[in-house]
Coordinates of C-alpha atoms in Angstrom, one line a residue:
X1 CA -11.1 1.3 29.2
X2 CA -11.7 2.4 25.7
X3 CA -15.2 1.4 23.7
X4 CA -14.8 -0.2 19.9
X5 CA -16.7 0.1 17.5
X6 CA -16.1 -2.6 14.4
X7 CA -16.4 -3.0 10.9
X8 CA -19.4 -3.8 8.5
X9 CA -20.8 -2.5 5.1
X10 CA -18.9 0.6 6.0
X11 CA -20.2 1.4 8.6
X12 CA -18.3 1.1 12.2
X13 CA -21.1 -0.5 14.7
X14 CA -21.7 -1.9 18.1
X15 CA -23.4 -4.3 20.1
X16 CA -25.8 -5.2 22.8
X17 CA -22.6 -7.1 24.2
X18 CA -19.2 -6.4 24.7
X19 CA -15.8 -8.5 25.0
X20 CA -13.1 -7.4 27.5
X21 CA -9.5 -7.4 26.6
X22 CA -6.7 -7.4 28.5
X23 CA -2.8 -6.8 29.1
X24 CA -1.2 -9.7 29.5
X25 CA 1.0 -8.4 31.2
X26 CA -1.3 -7.2 34.0
X27 CA -4.4 -8.9 33.5
X28 CA -6.6 -7.4 36.8
X29 CA -8.0 -4.4 34.1
X30 CA -9.3 -4.5 30.6
X31 CA -7.7 -2.1 28.2
X32 CA -10.6 -2.3 25.8
X33 CA -14.1 -4.4 24.7
X34 CA -15.3 -5.0 21.6
X35 CA -18.2 -5.9 20.4
X36 CA -19.5 -9.6 20.3
X37 CA -21.3 -9.4 17.2
X38 CA -24.2 -12.1 16.9
X39 CA -25.0 -14.6 14.0
X40 CA -26.7 -12.4 12.2
X41 CA -24.9 -10.0 12.6
X42 CA -22.0 -12.4 10.8
X43 CA -24.7 -12.7 7.6
X44 CA -25.4 -9.2 7.5
X45 CA -21.5 -8.9 7.2
X46 CA -21.2 -11.5 4.3
X47 CA -24.2 -9.9 2.5
X48 CA -22.2 -6.3 2.5
X49 CA -19.1 -8.7 1.4
X50 CA -21.6 -9.9 -1.7
X51 CA -22.8 -7.1 -3.1
X52 CA -19.1 -5.2 -2.7
X53 CA -17.7 -8.3 -4.5
X54 CA -19.9 -7.4 -7.7
X55 CA -17.8 -3.5 -8.0
X56 CA -15.0 -4.2 -6.7
X57 CA -13.9 -6.6 -9.0
X58 CA -14.8 -4.3 -12.0
X59 CA -12.2 -1.7 -10.1
X60 CA -9.4 -0.3 -11.6
X61 CA -6.4 -1.9 -10.6
X62 CA -4.1 1.7 -10.2
X63 CA -7.2 2.4 -8.3
X64 CA -7.3 -0.2 -6.0
X65 CA -3.5 0.4 -5.9
X66 CA -4.0 3.8 -4.8
X67 CA -6.3 2.8 -1.9
X68 CA -3.6 1.2 -0.9
X69 CA -1.0 3.3 -1.3
X70 CA -2.3 5.6 1.5
X71 CA -3.5 2.9 3.7
X72 CA 0.2 2.6 4.1
X73 CA 1.0 5.7 4.7
X74 CA -1.8 5.9 7.2
X75 CA 0.0 2.7 9.1
X76 CA 3.2 4.1 9.1
X77 CA 1.6 7.8 10.1
X78 CA 0.3 6.0 13.1
X79 CA 3.1 3.3 13.8
X80 CA 3.0 4.4 17.1
X81 CA -0.2 4.4 18.5
X82 CA -0.8 1.7 16.9
X83 CA 2.4 -0.4 18.1
X84 CA 1.0 0.6 21.8
X85 CA -2.1 -1.3 21.1
X86 CA 0.1 -4.3 19.6
X87 CA 2.0 -4.8 22.6
X88 CA -1.3 -3.9 24.9
X89 CA -3.5 -6.4 23.7
X90 CA -0.8 -9.1 22.7
X91 CA 2.7 -8.5 24.7
X92 CA 5.0 -8.5 22.5
X93 CA 7.9 -6.0 23.2
X94 CA 7.1 -2.3 21.3
X95 CA 10.2 -2.7 19.1
X96 CA 8.6 -6.4 18.3
X97 CA 4.9 -4.1 17.5
X98 CA 6.6 -1.3 15.9
X99 CA 8.5 -3.4 13.2
X100 CA 4.7 -5.6 13.2
X101 CA 3.3 -2.3 12.7
X102 CA 5.9 -1.4 9.6
X103 CA 5.6 -4.2 7.9
X104 CA 2.2 -4.2 7.8
X105 CA 2.3 -0.9 6.0
X106 CA 5.0 -3.2 3.7
X107 CA 2.8 -5.8 2.7
X108 CA -0.1 -3.0 1.3
X109 CA 2.6 -1.2 -0.2
X110 CA 4.0 -4.4 -2.3
X111 CA 0.4 -5.6 -3.8
X112 CA -0.3 -2.6 -4.7
X113 CA 2.8 -2.6 -6.9
X114 CA 1.0 -5.9 -7.5
X115 CA -2.0 -4.5 -8.4
X116 CA -0.4 -2.8 -11.4
X117 CA 1.3 -5.9 -13.1
X118 CA 0.0 -7.9 -15.5
X119 CA -2.5 -10.8 -14.5
X120 CA -2.0 -13.4 -17.4
X121 CA -0.5 -14.9 -20.1
X122 CA -0.1 -14.8 -24.3
X123 CA -0.3 -18.5 -25.4
X124 CA 1.1 -20.3 -28.6
X125 CA -2.1 -21.7 -30.4
X126 CA -1.9 -24.9 -32.9
X127 CA -4.4 -23.2 -34.8
X128 CA -3.9 -21.0 -37.5
X129 CA -5.2 -17.4 -36.7
X130 CA -5.8 -17.7 -33.1
X131 CA -4.4 -15.3 -30.1
X132 CA -5.2 -17.6 -26.8
X133 CA -3.9 -15.8 -23.6
X134 CA -4.7 -16.6 -19.8
X135 CA -5.8 -14.1 -17.6
X136 CA -6.5 -13.9 -13.4
X137 CA -9.6 -13.0 -11.7
X138 CA -11.1 -12.7 -7.8
X139 CA -13.2 -15.8 -6.6
X140 CA -15.5 -13.9 -4.4
X141 CA -15.8 -13.4 -1.5
X142 CA -13.2 -15.0 1.6
X143 CA -13.2 -15.6 4.7
X144 CA -10.0 -14.3 6.4
X145 CA -9.5 -16.1 9.8
X146 CA -5.8 -14.2 11.9
X147 CA -4.3 -15.6 15.7
X148 CA -3.5 -13.6 18.7
X149 CA 0.5 -14.6 17.9
X150 CA 0.9 -12.2 15.0
X151 CA -2.3 -9.7 15.7
X152 CA -1.6 -7.1 12.6
X153 CA 1.3 -8.5 10.1
X154 CA -1.3 -12.0 9.5
X155 CA -4.3 -9.8 8.7
X156 CA -1.8 -7.8 6.1
X157 CA -0.4 -11.0 4.9
X158 CA -3.5 -12.0 4.0
X159 CA -6.1 -9.4 3.4
X160 CA -3.5 -7.3 1.4
X161 CA -3.3 -9.8 -1.9
X162 CA -6.8 -11.1 -1.8
X163 CA -8.3 -7.5 -2.0
X164 CA -5.6 -6.2 -4.6
X165 CA -7.0 -9.0 -6.7
X166 CA -10.1 -8.1 -6.6
X167 CA -11.7 -10.2 -4.1
X168 CA -14.2 -9.1 -0.8
X169 CA -13.6 -10.3 2.7
X170 CA -14.6 -10.9 6.4
X171 CA -12.0 -10.9 8.4
X172 CA -12.0 -12.7 12.3
X173 CA -9.7 -11.4 13.9
X174 CA -8.6 -13.4 17.1
X175 CA -11.0 -12.3 20.2
X176 CA -7.8 -12.3 22.4
X177 CA -6.2 -9.5 20.1
X178 CA -8.8 -7.8 17.9
X179 CA -7.7 -3.7 18.2
X180 CA -4.8 -4.2 15.8
X181 CA -6.7 -5.6 13.0
X182 CA -9.1 -2.8 13.6
X183 CA -6.2 -0.6 13.0
X184 CA -5.8 -2.2 9.8
X185 CA -9.1 -1.9 8.9
X186 CA -9.2 1.5 9.9
X187 CA -6.8 2.7 7.3
X188 CA -8.3 0.8 4.3
X189 CA -11.7 2.2 5.4
X190 CA -9.9 5.7 5.9
X191 CA -8.4 5.3 2.5
X192 CA -11.8 5.2 0.9
X193 CA -11.9 1.7 0.3
X194 CA -15.3 0.7 -0.8
X195 CA -18.0 0.2 1.7
X196 CA -18.2 -3.9 2.1
X197 CA -15.3 -4.8 0.1
X198 CA -13.3 -5.3 3.9
X199 CA -15.9 -5.9 6.5
X200 CA -14.4 -6.9 10.4
X201 CA -16.1 -9.5 12.8
X202 CA -15.5 -9.7 16.7
X203 CA -17.0 -12.0 18.9
X204 CA -17.2 -15.0 20.8
X205 CA -16.3 -18.1 18.3
X206 CA -18.3 -20.7 20.2
X207 CA -21.8 -17.7 19.5
X208 CA -21.3 -17.1 16.0
X209 CA -18.8 -20.2 14.4
X210 CA -22.0 -21.4 12.9
X211 CA -22.6 -18.6 10.2
X212 CA -18.7 -17.4 10.4
X213 CA -18.1 -20.9 9.0
X214 CA -20.7 -21.8 6.9
X215 CA -22.3 -19.5 4.7
X216 CA -23.1 -20.2 1.3
X217 CA -21.4 -17.4 -0.5
X218 CA -18.3 -18.3 0.5
X219 CA -15.9 -19.6 -2.0
X220 CA -12.0 -19.4 0.3
X221 CA -10.9 -19.2 3.6
X222 CA -7.1 -18.5 5.1
X223 CA -6.6 -19.3 8.2
X224 CA -3.7 -19.1 10.5
X225 CA -3.3 -21.6 14.0
X226 CA -3.3 -24.8 15.6
X227 CA -3.6 -27.4 13.7
X228 CA -7.1 -28.8 15.7
X229 CA -8.8 -26.1 14.3
X230 CA -7.5 -25.8 11.0
X231 CA -8.1 -29.7 10.6
X232 CA -12.2 -29.0 12.1
X233 CA -12.3 -26.1 9.2
X234 CA -11.5 -28.5 6.6
X235 CA -13.5 -31.4 7.8
X236 CA -16.5 -28.7 7.7
X237 CA -15.7 -28.4 4.0
X238 CA -14.9 -31.4 3.3
X239 CA -18.0 -31.4 0.8
X240 CA -18.4 -27.5 -0.2
X241 CA -15.7 -26.4 -3.5
X242 CA -14.2 -23.9 -1.3
X243 CA -10.5 -23.0 -1.2
X244 CA -8.8 -23.5 1.7
X245 CA -5.2 -22.2 2.7
X246 CA -3.9 -23.0 6.2
X247 CA -0.8 -21.8 8.0
X248 CA -0.3 -24.3 10.7
X249 CA 2.0 -25.4 13.7
X250 CA 5.3 -26.5 13.4
X251 CA 8.8 -27.7 15.2
X252 CA 11.2 -26.2 13.4
X253 CA 14.8 -26.5 14.6
X254 CA 18.2 -25.5 14.0
X255 CA 21.1 -27.1 13.0
X256 CA 24.8 -26.3 14.5
X257 CA 27.2 -28.7 12.6
X258 CA 31.5 -28.9 14.0
X259 CA 32.2 -26.6 11.9
X260 CA 29.9 -23.6 12.6
X261 CA 30.9 -19.9 14.2
X262 CA 29.4 -20.7 18.0
X263 CA 28.8 -17.6 18.5
X264 CA 27.0 -16.4 16.0
X265 CA 25.0 -19.4 16.3
X266 CA 23.9 -19.1 19.6
X267 CA 23.1 -15.6 18.9
X268 CA 20.7 -15.8 15.8
X269 CA 19.1 -19.0 17.7
X270 CA 18.3 -16.9 21.3
X271 CA 16.7 -14.2 18.2
X272 CA 14.4 -17.0 16.8
X273 CA 13.8 -19.0 19.8
X274 CA 12.5 -15.9 22.3
X275 CA 11.5 -13.6 20.5
X276 CA 8.0 -12.8 20.6
X277 CA 8.3 -15.0 23.9
X278 CA 8.8 -18.2 21.5
X279 CA 4.9 -17.1 20.3
X280 CA 5.9 -17.3 15.9
X281 CA 5.0 -20.3 13.7
X282 CA 8.7 -19.9 12.8
X283 CA 10.5 -19.9 16.0
X284 CA 13.5 -22.5 16.7
X285 CA 12.2 -25.0 19.4
X286 CA 14.9 -27.7 18.9
X287 CA 19.1 -27.1 18.2
X288 CA 20.4 -29.9 17.2
X289 CA 24.1 -29.7 17.7
X290 CA 27.0 -32.1 16.8
X291 CA 28.6 -34.1 19.5
X292 CA 32.6 -32.1 19.2
X293 CA 30.5 -28.8 19.3
X294 CA 27.7 -29.8 21.7
X295 CA 28.9 -29.1 25.2
X296 CA 30.7 -25.3 24.4
X297 CA 27.4 -24.8 22.2
X298 CA 25.1 -25.2 25.2
X299 CA 27.2 -23.2 27.7
X300 CA 27.3 -20.0 25.4
X301 CA 23.5 -21.1 24.8
X302 CA 23.0 -20.7 28.9
X303 CA 24.6 -17.9 29.1
X304 CA 23.1 -15.6 26.4
X305 CA 19.4 -17.0 27.7
X306 CA 20.1 -16.0 31.2
X307 CA 20.9 -12.0 29.5
X308 CA 17.5 -11.8 28.5
X309 CA 15.4 -9.4 30.7
X310 CA 11.5 -11.0 31.6
X311 CA 9.4 -7.6 31.6
X312 CA 5.9 -6.1 30.1
X313 CA 6.6 -5.2 26.2
X314 CA 6.0 -1.5 27.3
X315 CA 9.0 -1.2 29.1
X316 CA 12.2 -0.2 26.7
X317 CA 14.3 -2.6 28.5
X318 CA 12.7 -5.9 28.2
X319 CA 14.0 -8.5 26.3
X320 CA 11.5 -11.4 26.9
X321 CA 7.9 -10.6 26.7
X322 CA 5.4 -12.1 28.4
X323 CA 2.8 -14.7 26.5
X324 CA -0.4 -13.6 25.8
X325 CA -3.1 -15.0 28.1
X326 CA -3.3 -17.2 31.2
X327 CA -4.6 -19.8 29.4
X328 CA -1.5 -19.9 27.2
X329 CA 0.8 -19.3 29.9
X330 CA -0.6 -22.3 31.4
X331 CA 0.4 -24.4 28.3
X332 CA 3.3 -23.8 28.6
X333 CA 4.2 -24.7 31.9
X334 CA 1.9 -28.3 31.4
X335 CA 4.3 -28.8 28.6
X336 CA 7.5 -28.2 31.0
X337 CA 6.3 -30.6 33.6
X338 CA 5.6 -33.2 31.5
X339 CA 8.8 -32.5 30.3
X340 CA 10.3 -33.0 33.1
X341 CA 8.1 -36.0 34.2
X342 CA 9.9 -37.9 30.8
X343 CA 13.3 -36.8 32.2
X344 CA 14.1 -34.1 30.5
X345 CA 17.2 -31.6 32.4
X346 CA 16.8 -28.4 32.6
X347 CA 19.7 -26.1 32.3
X348 CA 18.2 -22.7 32.2
X349 CA 14.7 -21.0 33.3
X350 CA 11.5 -24.2 33.9
X351 CA 9.5 -22.3 35.7
X352 CA 6.8 -19.4 35.6
X353 CA 8.3 -15.8 36.9
X354 CA 6.2 -13.8 39.4
X355 CA 8.6 -12.0 40.5
X356 CA 7.4 -8.2 42.0
X357 CA 4.5 -6.7 39.3
X358 CA 5.4 -10.1 37.7
X359 CA 3.1 -12.1 39.2
X360 CA -0.6 -10.7 38.0
X361 CA 1.1 -11.3 34.2
X362 CA 1.9 -14.1 31.8
X363 CA 5.1 -14.6 32.5
X364 CA 7.5 -18.0 32.1
X365 CA 11.4 -17.6 32.3
X366 CA 13.3 -18.3 29.2
X367 CA 14.3 -22.6 29.4
X368 CA 16.9 -24.4 28.0
X369 CA 16.0 -28.0 27.9
X370 CA 18.2 -31.4 27.9
X371 CA 18.3 -34.8 28.6
X372 CA 16.0 -35.3 25.2
X373 CA 15.2 -38.4 22.7
X374 CA 13.2 -38.9 20.2
X375 CA 10.8 -40.1 22.4
X376 CA 10.1 -37.2 24.9
X377 CA 7.0 -35.4 23.9
X378 CA 8.2 -31.9 23.3
X379 CA 10.3 -33.3 20.8
X380 CA 7.9 -34.0 19.0
X381 CA 5.4 -31.2 20.3
X382 CA 4.4 -27.0 19.6
X383 CA 4.7 -25.6 23.1
X384 CA 4.3 -21.8 21.4
X385 CA 6.3 -20.3 24.1
X386 CA 9.6 -19.8 25.1
X387 CA 10.9 -23.3 25.8
X388 CA 14.1 -24.7 23.5
X389 CA 15.4 -28.1 23.4
X390 CA 19.3 -29.0 22.5
X391 CA 20.1 -32.5 21.3
X392 CA 23.8 -34.1 20.3
X393 CA 23.6 -35.8 17.6
X394 CA 27.3 -37.5 15.4
X395 CA 27.3 -36.4 12.3
X396 CA 25.9 -34.1 9.6
X397 CA 23.1 -37.1 8.3
X398 CA 22.3 -37.7 11.7
X399 CA 21.1 -34.1 12.2
X400 CA 19.2 -34.0 8.7
X401 CA 16.9 -37.4 9.8
X402 CA 16.5 -35.4 13.2
X403 CA 15.2 -32.5 11.5
X404 CA 13.0 -34.2 9.5
X405 CA 11.4 -36.1 12.8
X406 CA 9.0 -34.6 13.1
X407 CA 4.6 -34.3 11.9
X408 CA 5.9 -30.4 10.8
X409 CA 8.0 -28.9 8.0
X410 CA 7.9 -25.2 8.5
X411 CA 11.4 -24.2 8.9
X412 CA 15.1 -25.0 9.8
X413 CA 18.1 -23.7 9.4
X414 CA 22.0 -24.7 9.7
X415 CA 25.0 -23.1 11.0
X416 CA 27.8 -23.9 9.1
X417 CA 31.3 -22.5 7.1
X418 CA 30.9 -25.4 4.5
X419 CA 29.0 -24.4 1.2
X420 CA 28.7 -27.7 0.6
X421 CA 26.8 -28.7 3.8
X422 CA 24.9 -25.6 3.3
X423 CA 23.2 -27.2 0.1
X424 CA 23.4 -30.0 1.3
X425 CA 20.9 -29.6 3.9
X426 CA 18.6 -27.4 1.8
X427 CA 18.0 -29.8 -0.2
X428 CA 17.4 -33.3 2.6
X429 CA 15.7 -31.4 4.6
X430 CA 11.4 -31.1 4.3
X431 CA 11.1 -27.5 5.0
X432 CA 9.6 -24.9 2.7
X433 CA 11.6 -22.3 4.9
X434 CA 15.4 -22.7 5.0
X435 CA 18.1 -20.4 6.5
X436 CA 21.8 -21.0 6.3
X437 CA 23.4 -19.2 9.0
X438 CA 20.7 -16.9 10.1
X439 CA 17.2 -17.4 12.2
X440 CA 14.3 -19.0 11.2
X441 CA 12.6 -16.6 10.8
X442 CA 12.0 -12.7 9.5
X443 CA 10.8 -13.8 5.9
X444 CA 10.4 -10.3 3.6
X445 CA 7.2 -9.7 2.2
X446 CA 7.6 -10.6 -1.8
X447 CA 8.8 -14.4 -0.5
X448 CA 6.9 -17.1 -1.1
X449 CA 6.0 -18.5 2.6
X450 CA 4.6 -21.6 4.2
X451 CA 5.3 -24.9 5.3
X452 CA 5.4 -28.6 4.1
X453 CA 3.8 -31.6 6.0
X454 CA 1.5 -31.1 8.6
X455 CA 2.7 -26.6 8.7
X456 CA 0.0 -25.8 6.1
X457 CA -1.5 -27.1 2.8
X458 CA -0.3 -26.5 -0.7
X459 CA -0.9 -22.7 -0.9
X460 CA 2.1 -20.6 -0.2
X461 CA 1.4 -16.9 1.4
X462 CA 3.6 -13.6 0.6
X463 CA 4.6 -13.0 -3.2
X464 CA 3.0 -13.5 -5.8
X465 CA 2.9 -17.2 -5.2
X466 CA -0.3 -16.4 -2.7
X467 CA -2.4 -15.4 -5.9
X468 CA -3.0 -19.0 -6.5
X469 CA -5.4 -19.0 -3.7
X470 CA -7.9 -16.1 -4.2
X471 CA -7.4 -15.7 -7.8
X472 CA -8.7 -18.2 -11.0
X473 CA -7.3 -19.0 -14.7
X474 CA -9.1 -18.5 -17.4
X475 CA -7.7 -19.1 -20.8
X476 CA -9.7 -16.8 -23.9
X477 CA -8.4 -18.1 -27.2
X478 CA -9.8 -15.3 -30.2
X479 CA -10.3 -16.0 -34.0
X480 CA -8.8 -13.5 -35.4
X481 CA -10.4 -14.2 -38.7
X482 CA -9.0 -15.3 -42.2
X483 CA -6.1 -12.6 -42.8
X484 CA -6.4 -10.6 -45.5
X485 CA -5.2 -11.5 -49.3
X486 CA -3.4 -8.9 -50.9

């Protein structure tokens, strides 16, 4: 078992207490341990960030870009090592972990380029002899809280833009999956990021929550996780002038219209539903099918699901990895049991997978449920596991209504050969991400990302939209004096 340090004030530090990290493929033996920082350690991290911000915000954007480019190169050079740790602590397949690692490098490269671009706008001024412009400035010290399901790409998505803009950060990775975030921090540190610009807080949230959330120097919090935790953070910030960016839950739907290419739709839906064992915020969890093709689509869907190979992420043959923890596995199994009690029919899967060595891991069979009504809890509530529900509707209008029958509004897809239906779907569905004949997952770094309704806040992630969260706009008017008379 490895013993790891965490980054604070430009130094790699330890503490007297430790937290074990487990592989969800076999939870019997820890694979690493990380420091369990105290509240005083968290306060010191904010001290470091406050001091570092004063210099970092004045650092040339070209120097910031150089650091980011070098860090991206280091991540690419270390891709095998990093991907193995992503798989070991999270459970996802090596192919998924490898893609996540390279995408983290993409984020650094993209925001290195964005740092070099203009940061304001020249504006007309009604007053004669005035030159007026806006300029964007960093806002200060930002707290970053990332989840366990995408333990490397989410920190990259959040940290790269806010650091590139000149902010400093205190970063709290998920306690279950800290190794990935530490790899990201090490790449930036080794590339020359100044001391204190990025500080990583590893620890038990219950023991450090007050120090983490209540520090007076926080000007923004970016959080990805559950609606319950996001709601608590928002309420805690209610009387403070602190920006909150939240990427929260989803109950994403794919619609299959009667004219769709059913075989292609099945492939896309299975990829979107069961990649990472369904532990993506954009995973498809509801499929809405026009009745004339419902039986044929369902038959093809179940056949495709039954080809998935359940196993550890480290096995190249695995196509369905374990869930990330015993707690997550048990939560998914409880949701399945309740769905059956409420009348759902199990078409595939429906139980834990405890075959052989899988008895020591967090495995759930890939599951397809039918017999679902809008009143069934699993139609409305996020499961975050390898579970897909299928429901028939009569026509396009009912399909759109079914998609919108949710408190969430993150991602949706439609499968059709009709261009008019595709555009109507994009216009009428109340989600932040719309796909046509494609998966609900897989957005690139330069594309704005985020949901509507209870899926998130108004601040988008990715692209240049994310800078609305981590920068402020200043308007500057300069009187040029009276023009010379010749």
